[in-house]
Short mmCIF file of C-alpha atoms and ligand atoms in Angstrom, two decimals:
data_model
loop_
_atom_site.label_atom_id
_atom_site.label_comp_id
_atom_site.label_asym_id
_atom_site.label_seq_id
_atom_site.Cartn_x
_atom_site.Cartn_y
_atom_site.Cartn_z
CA UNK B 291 0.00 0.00 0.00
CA UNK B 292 1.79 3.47 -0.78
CA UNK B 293 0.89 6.72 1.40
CA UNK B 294 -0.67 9.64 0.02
CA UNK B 295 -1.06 12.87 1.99
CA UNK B 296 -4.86 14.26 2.28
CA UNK B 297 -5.13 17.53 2.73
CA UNK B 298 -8.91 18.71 3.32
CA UNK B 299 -8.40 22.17 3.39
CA UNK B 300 -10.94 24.85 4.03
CA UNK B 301 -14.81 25.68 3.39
CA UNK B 302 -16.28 22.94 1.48
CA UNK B 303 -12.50 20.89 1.81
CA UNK B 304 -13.68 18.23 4.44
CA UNK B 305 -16.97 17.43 2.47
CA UNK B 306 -15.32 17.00 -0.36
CA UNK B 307 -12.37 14.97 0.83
CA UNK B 308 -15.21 12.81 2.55
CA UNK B 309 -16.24 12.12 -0.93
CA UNK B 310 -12.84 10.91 -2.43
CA UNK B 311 -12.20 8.86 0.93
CA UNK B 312 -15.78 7.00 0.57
CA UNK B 313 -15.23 6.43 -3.36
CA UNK B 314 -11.36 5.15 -3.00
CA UNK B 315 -12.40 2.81 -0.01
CA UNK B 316 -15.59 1.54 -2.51
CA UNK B 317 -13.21 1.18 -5.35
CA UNK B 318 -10.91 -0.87 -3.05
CA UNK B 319 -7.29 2.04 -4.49
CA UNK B 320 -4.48 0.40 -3.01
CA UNK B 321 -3.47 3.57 -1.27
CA UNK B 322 -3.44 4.67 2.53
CA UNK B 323 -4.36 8.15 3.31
CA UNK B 324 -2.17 10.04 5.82
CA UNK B 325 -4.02 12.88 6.38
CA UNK B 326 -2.45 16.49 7.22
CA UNK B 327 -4.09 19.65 6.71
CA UNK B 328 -3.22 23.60 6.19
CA UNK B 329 -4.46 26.65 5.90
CA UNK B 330 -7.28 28.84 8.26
CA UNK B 331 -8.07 25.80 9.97
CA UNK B 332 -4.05 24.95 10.96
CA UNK B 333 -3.44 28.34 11.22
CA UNK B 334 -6.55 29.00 14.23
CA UNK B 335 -5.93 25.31 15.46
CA UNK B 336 -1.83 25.74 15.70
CA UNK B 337 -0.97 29.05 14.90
CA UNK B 338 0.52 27.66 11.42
CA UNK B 339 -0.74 28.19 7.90
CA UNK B 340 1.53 25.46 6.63
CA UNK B 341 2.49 23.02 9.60
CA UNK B 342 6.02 21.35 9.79
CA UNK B 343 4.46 18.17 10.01
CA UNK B 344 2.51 18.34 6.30
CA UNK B 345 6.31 19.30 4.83
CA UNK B 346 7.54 16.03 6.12
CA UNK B 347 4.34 13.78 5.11
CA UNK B 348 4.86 15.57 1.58
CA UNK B 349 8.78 14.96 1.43
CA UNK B 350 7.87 11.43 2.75
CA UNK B 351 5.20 10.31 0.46
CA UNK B 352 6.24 12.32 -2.60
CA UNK B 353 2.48 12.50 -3.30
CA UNK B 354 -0.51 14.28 -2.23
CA UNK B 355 -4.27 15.49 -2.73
CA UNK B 356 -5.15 18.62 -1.67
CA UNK B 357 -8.79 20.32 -1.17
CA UNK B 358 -9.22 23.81 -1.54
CA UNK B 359 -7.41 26.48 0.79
CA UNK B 360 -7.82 29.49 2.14
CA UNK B 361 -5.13 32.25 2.50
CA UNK B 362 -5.87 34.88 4.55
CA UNK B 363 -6.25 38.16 2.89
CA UNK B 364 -4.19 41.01 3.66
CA UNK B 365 -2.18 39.98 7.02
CA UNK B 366 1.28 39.82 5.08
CA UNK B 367 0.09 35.97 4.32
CA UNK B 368 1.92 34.36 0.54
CA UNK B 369 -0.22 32.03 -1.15
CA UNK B 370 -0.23 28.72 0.42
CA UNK B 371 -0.63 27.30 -3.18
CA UNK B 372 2.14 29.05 -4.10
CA UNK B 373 4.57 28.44 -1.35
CA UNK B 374 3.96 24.59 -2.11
CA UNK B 375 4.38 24.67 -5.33
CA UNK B 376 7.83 26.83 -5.25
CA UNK B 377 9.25 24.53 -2.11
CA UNK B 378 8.63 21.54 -4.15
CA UNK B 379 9.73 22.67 -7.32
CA UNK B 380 6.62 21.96 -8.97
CA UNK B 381 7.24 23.47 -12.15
CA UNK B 382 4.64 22.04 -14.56
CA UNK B 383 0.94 22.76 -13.46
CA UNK B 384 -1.34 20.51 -15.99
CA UNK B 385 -5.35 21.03 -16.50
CA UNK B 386 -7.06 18.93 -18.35
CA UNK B 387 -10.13 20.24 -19.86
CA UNK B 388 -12.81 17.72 -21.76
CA UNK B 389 -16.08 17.92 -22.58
CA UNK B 390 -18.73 16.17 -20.35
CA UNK B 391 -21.79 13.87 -21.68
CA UNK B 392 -25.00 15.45 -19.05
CA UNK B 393 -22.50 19.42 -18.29
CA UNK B 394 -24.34 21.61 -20.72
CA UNK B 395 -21.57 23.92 -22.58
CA UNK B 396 -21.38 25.83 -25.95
CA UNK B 397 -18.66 23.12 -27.54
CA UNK B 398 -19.27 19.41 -27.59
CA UNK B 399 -15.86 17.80 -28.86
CA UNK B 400 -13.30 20.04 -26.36
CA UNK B 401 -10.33 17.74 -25.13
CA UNK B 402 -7.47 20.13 -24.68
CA UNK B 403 -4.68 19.29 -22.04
CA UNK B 404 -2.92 22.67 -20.61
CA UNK B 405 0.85 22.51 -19.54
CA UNK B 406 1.82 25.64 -17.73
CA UNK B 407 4.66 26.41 -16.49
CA UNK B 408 4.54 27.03 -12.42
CA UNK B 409 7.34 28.33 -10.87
CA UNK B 410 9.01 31.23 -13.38
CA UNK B 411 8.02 34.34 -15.40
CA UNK B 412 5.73 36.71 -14.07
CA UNK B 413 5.03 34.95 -10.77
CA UNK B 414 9.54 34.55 -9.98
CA UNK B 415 8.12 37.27 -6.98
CA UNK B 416 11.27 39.40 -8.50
CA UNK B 417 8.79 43.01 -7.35
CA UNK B 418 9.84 46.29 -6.76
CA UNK B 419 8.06 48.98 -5.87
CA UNK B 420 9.03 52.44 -5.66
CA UNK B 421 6.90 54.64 -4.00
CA UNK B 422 8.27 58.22 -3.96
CA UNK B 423 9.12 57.47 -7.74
CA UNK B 424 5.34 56.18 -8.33
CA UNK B 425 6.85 53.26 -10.13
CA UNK B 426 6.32 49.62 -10.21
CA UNK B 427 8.02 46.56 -11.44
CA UNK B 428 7.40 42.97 -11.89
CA UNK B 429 9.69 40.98 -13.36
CA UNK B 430 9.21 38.18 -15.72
CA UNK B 431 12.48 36.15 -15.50
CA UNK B 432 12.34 32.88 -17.19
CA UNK B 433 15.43 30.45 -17.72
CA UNK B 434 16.45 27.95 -20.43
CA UNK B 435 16.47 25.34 -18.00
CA UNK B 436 12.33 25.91 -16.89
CA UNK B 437 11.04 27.10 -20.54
CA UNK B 438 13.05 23.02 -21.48
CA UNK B 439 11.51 21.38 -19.33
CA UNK B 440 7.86 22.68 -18.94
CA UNK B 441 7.94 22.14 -22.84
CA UNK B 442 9.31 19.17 -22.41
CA UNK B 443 7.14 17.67 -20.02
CA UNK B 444 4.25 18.97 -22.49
CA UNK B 445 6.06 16.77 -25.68
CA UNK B 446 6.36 13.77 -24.03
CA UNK B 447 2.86 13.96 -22.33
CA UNK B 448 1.59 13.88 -26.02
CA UNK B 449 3.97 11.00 -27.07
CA UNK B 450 2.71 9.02 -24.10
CA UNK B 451 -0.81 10.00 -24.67
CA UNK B 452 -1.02 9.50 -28.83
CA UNK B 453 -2.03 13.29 -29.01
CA UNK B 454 -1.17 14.73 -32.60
CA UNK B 455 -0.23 18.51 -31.67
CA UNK B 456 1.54 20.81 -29.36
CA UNK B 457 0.53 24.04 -29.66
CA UNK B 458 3.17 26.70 -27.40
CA UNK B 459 1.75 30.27 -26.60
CA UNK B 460 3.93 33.55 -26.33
CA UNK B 461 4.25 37.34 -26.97
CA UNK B 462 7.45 37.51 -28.59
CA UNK B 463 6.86 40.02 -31.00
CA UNK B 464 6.47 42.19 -27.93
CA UNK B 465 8.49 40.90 -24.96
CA UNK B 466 11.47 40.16 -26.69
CA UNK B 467 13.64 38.30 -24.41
CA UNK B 468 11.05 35.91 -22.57
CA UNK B 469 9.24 35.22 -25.71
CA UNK B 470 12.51 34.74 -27.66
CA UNK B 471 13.80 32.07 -25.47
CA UNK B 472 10.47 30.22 -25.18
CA UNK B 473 9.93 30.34 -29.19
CA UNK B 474 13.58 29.47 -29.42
CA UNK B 475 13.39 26.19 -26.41
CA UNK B 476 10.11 25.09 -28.25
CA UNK B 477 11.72 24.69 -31.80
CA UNK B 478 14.67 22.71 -30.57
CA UNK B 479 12.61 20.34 -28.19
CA UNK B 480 9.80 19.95 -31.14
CA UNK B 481 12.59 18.65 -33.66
CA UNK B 482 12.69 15.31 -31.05
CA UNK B 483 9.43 14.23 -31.81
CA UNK B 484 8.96 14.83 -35.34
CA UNK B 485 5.52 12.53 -35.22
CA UNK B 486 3.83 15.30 -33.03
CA UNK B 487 2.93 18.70 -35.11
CA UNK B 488 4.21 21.75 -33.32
CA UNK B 489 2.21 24.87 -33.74
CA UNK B 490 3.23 28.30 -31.96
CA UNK B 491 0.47 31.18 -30.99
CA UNK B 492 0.28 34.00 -30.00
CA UNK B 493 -1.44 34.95 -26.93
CA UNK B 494 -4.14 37.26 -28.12
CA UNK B 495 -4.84 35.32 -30.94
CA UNK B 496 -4.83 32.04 -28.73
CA UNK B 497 -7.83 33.85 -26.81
CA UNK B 498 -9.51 34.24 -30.09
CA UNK B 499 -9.30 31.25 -31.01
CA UNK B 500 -10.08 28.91 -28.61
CA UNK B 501 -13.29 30.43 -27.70
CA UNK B 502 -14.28 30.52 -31.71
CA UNK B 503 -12.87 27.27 -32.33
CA UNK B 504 -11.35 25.38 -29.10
CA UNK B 505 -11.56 22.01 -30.97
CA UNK B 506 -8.49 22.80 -33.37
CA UNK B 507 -6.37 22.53 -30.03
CA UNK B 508 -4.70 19.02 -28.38
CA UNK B 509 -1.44 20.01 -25.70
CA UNK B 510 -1.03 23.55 -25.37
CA UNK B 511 2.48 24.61 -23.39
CA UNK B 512 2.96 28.55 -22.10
CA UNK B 513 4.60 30.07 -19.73
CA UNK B 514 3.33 30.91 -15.92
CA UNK B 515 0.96 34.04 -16.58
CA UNK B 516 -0.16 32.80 -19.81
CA UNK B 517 -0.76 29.69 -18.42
CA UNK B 518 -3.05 30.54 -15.84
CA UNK B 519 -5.15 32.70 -17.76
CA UNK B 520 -5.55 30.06 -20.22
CA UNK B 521 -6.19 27.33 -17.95
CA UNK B 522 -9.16 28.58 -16.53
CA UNK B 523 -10.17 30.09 -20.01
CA UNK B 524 -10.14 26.03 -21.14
CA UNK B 525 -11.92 25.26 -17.63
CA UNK B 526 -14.87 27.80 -18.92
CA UNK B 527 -14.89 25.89 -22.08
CA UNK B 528 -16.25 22.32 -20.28
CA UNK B 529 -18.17 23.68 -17.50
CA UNK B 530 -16.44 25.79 -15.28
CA UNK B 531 -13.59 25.22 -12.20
CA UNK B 532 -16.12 22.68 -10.19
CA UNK B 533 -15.15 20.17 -12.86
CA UNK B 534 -11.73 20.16 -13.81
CA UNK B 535 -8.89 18.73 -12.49
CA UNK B 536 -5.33 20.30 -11.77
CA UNK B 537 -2.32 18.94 -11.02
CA UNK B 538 1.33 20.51 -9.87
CA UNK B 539 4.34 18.03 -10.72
CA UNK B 540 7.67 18.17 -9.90
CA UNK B 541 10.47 15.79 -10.93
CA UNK B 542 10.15 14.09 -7.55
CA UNK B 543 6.99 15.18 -6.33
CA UNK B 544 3.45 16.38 -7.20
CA UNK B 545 0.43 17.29 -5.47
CA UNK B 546 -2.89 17.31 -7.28
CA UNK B 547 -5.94 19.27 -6.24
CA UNK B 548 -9.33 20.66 -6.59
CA UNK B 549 -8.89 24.33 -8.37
CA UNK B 550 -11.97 25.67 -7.45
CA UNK B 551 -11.86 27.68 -4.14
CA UNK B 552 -13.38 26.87 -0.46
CA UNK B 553 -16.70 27.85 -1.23
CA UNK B 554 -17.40 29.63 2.07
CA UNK B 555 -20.98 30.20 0.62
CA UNK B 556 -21.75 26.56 0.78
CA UNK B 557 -19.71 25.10 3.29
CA UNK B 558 -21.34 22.73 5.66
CA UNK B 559 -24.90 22.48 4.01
CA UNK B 560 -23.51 19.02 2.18
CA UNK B 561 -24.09 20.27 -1.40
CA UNK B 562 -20.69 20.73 -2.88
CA UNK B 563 -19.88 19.11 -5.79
CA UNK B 564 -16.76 16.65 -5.33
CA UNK B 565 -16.25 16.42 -9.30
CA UNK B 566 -13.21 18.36 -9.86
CA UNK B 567 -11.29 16.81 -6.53
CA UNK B 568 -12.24 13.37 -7.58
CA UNK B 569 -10.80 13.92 -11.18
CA UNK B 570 -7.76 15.47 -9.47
CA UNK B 571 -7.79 12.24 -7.92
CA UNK B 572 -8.49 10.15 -10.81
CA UNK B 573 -5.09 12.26 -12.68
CA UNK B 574 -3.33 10.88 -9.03
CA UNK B 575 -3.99 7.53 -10.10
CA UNK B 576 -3.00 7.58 -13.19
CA UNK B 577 0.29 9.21 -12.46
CA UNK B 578 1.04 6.49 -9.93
CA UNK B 579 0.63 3.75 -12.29
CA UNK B 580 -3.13 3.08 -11.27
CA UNK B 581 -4.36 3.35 -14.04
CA UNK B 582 -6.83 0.42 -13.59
CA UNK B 583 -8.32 2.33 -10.40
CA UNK B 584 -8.40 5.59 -12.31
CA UNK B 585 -10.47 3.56 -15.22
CA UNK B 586 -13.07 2.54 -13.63
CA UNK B 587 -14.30 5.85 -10.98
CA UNK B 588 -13.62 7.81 -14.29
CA UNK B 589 -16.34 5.70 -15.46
CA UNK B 590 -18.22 5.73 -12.74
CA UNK B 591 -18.07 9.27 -12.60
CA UNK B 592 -18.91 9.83 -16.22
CA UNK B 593 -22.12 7.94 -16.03
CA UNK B 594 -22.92 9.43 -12.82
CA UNK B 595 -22.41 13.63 -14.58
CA UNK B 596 -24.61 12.34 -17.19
CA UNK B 597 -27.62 11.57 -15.00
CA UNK B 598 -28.62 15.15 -13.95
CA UNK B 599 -30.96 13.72 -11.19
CA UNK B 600 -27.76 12.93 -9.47
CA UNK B 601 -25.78 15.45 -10.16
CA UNK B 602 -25.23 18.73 -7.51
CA UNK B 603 -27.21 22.22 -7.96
CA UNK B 604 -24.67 23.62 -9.56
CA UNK B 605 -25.08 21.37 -12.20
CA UNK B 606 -28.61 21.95 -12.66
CA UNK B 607 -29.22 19.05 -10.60
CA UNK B 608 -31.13 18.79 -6.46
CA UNK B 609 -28.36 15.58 -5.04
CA UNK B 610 -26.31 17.19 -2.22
CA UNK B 611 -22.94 15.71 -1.83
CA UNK B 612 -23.36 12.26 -0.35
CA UNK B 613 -26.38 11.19 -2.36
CA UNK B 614 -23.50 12.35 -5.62
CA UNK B 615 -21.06 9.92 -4.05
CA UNK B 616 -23.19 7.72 -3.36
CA UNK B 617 -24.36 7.57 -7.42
CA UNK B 618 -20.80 7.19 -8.08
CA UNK B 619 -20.34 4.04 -6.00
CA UNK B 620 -23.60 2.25 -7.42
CA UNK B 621 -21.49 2.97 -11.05
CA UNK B 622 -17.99 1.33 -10.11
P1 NAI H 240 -14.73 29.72 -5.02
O1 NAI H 240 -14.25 28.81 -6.10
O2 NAI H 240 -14.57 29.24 -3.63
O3 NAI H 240 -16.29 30.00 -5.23
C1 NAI H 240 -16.85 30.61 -6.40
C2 NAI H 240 -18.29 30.12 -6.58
O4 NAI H 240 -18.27 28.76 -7.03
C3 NAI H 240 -19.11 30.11 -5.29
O5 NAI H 240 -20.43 30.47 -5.58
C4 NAI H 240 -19.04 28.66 -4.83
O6 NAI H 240 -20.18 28.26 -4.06
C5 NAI H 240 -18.97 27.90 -6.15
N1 NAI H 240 -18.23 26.64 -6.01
C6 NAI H 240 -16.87 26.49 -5.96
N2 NAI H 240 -16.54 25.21 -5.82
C7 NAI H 240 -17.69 24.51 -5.79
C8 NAI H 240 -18.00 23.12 -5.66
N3 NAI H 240 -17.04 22.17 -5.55
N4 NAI H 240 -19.32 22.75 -5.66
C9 NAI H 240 -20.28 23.66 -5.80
N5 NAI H 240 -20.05 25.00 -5.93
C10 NAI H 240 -18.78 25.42 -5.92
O7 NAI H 240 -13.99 31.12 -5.23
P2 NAI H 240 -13.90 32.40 -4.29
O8 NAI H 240 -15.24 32.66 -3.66
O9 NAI H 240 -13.29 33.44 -5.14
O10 NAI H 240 -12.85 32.04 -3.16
C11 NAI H 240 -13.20 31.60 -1.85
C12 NAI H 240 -11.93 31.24 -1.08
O11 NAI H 240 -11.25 30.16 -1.72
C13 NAI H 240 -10.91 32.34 -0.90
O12 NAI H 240 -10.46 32.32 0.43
C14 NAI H 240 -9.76 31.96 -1.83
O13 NAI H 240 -8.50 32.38 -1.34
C15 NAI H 240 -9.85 30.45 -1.79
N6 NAI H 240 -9.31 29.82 -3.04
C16 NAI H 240 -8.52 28.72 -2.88
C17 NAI H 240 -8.04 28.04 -3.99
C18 NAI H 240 -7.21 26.83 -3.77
O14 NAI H 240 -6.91 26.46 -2.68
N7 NAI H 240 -6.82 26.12 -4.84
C19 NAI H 240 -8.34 28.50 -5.36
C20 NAI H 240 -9.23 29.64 -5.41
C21 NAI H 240 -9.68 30.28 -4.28
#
């Protein structure tokens, strides 16, 4: 049996969790949870935001699933999220985003994967701000070393995966040196895998396009800003952030979790929809060599999302929480 860290998180985190713990235990996942938590609830309960003890359990297991968090706003606090991501070296954040049989959207045949990078560019934290000048900076320093291997990472996910096309995203016609070095990492890396077609965008017309057309699109690879603007513009394109999954992978390491927020509207009254955890889970699986696991809740899932009588309300549907799981379970 390998150990996985659980973190529930905030808001709707432990109703959620509840819901991957119930399904794995149904499905019979050869995994043991150890469960650790962080965020307000750590922080009230020990004065800690990210406790010691959840470093070691990730450094330990190498692997964990994490609910949705809350940072406190404006006490001085840095993104929890973030601070995990950067002290694991997590550089390649990955979102799938596929359309749904039963989740109403305006595409039916979407099945993009997102790679974006996670650690460099815009987000590096490089800031200065000058007050008495009235000037601000934020620097986007990317290296060769993270623009290879995010777009590597992106390559051979598609070789693995039999996808046909990567397509990588930049503004080099404006920021020079960033895009330059992307543009330049992406044409060397995409002569290695001469069955895959490499396509390169830029970022306004990327927009464009994938809300006019998102089916042209397969792997799509940008850097850290870009990224994350385009990884919740694919989310919108399937159903929203309660169903997509998101992952953060390191070389040694990853943690996968829900990317919608706590929900503090709904927390407690046992209607939160566990969809986008459990695929975050499912992704887990998968990455551990599960895939057999991850096979058959996928399915389970999938026939459960197109049933709207069992689906949550904000899927259109009246099931709170554990009649959903429930549904799933009858389905493995
Ligand atoms: P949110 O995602 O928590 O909520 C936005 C809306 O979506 C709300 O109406 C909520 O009820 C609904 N919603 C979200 N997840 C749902 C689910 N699984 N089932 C049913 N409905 C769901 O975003 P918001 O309100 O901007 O942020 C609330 C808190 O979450 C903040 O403290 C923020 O810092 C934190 N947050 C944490 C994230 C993380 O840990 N990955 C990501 C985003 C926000």
């Amino acid at each position: 049996m390998r150990k996985v860290t659980l973190i529930e998180g905030d808001g709707i985190g432990p109703e959620i969790t509840w819901a991957i713990k119930e399904i794995f235990l149904a499905a019979q996942v050869p995994i043991e949870w150890e469960e650790e938590n962080a965020g307000q609830t750590t922080l009230t309960q020990k004065g800690e935001l990210i406790p010691e003890t959840l470093v070691e359990s990730i450094k330990k297991n190498k692997i964990a699933l994490k609910g949705p968090i809350t940072t406190p706003v404006g006490k001085g606090f840095k993104s929890i999220n973030v601070q995990l991501r950067q002290m694991f070296d997590l550089y390649q954040n990955l979102r799938p985003c596929k359309t749904t049989k039963g989740i109403k959207t305006r595409f039916e045949q979407v099945d993009i994967v997102l790679f974006r990078e996670n650690t460099e560019g815009l987000y590096s934290g490089l800031e200065l701000f000058d007050e008495r000048l009235g000037m601000a900076d934020s620097v986007a320093r990317v290296t060769k070393k993270g623009c290879d291997r995010i777009i590597r990472a992106a390559f051979e996910y598609a070789r693995k995966n039999n996808r046909k096309k990567v397509t990588l995203v930049h503004k080099a016609n404006i920021l020079k040196s960033v895009g330059r070095i992307f543009l330049e990492c992406g044409e060397a890396i995409s002569k290695d895998y001469p069955e895959i077609i490499y396509d390169e965008k830029i970022i306004d017309n990327m927009c464009m396009q994938m809300v006019i057309k998102p089916e042209q699109f397969d792997v799509i690879v940008a850097t850290n800003l870009f990224g994350d603007i385009l990884s919740d513009l694919g989310a919108g394109l399937v159903g929203g952030l309660g169903v997509v999954a998101g992952a953060n992978i390191g070389d040694e390491t990853a943690i996968f979790e829900a990317v919608h927020g706590t929900a503090p509207d709904i927390a407690g009254k046992g209607i939160a929809n566990p969809t986008a955890l459990l695929r975050s889970a499912i992704l887990m699986l998968n990455y551990m060599g599960l895939n057999e696991y991850g096979q058959k809740i996928d399915h389970a899932l999938e026939v459960t999302l197109a049933d709207k009588k069992a689906c949550t309300g904000d899927l259109g549907g009246k099931a709170g929480t554990k009649e959903f799981t429930e549904a799933v379970i009858s389905h493995l």
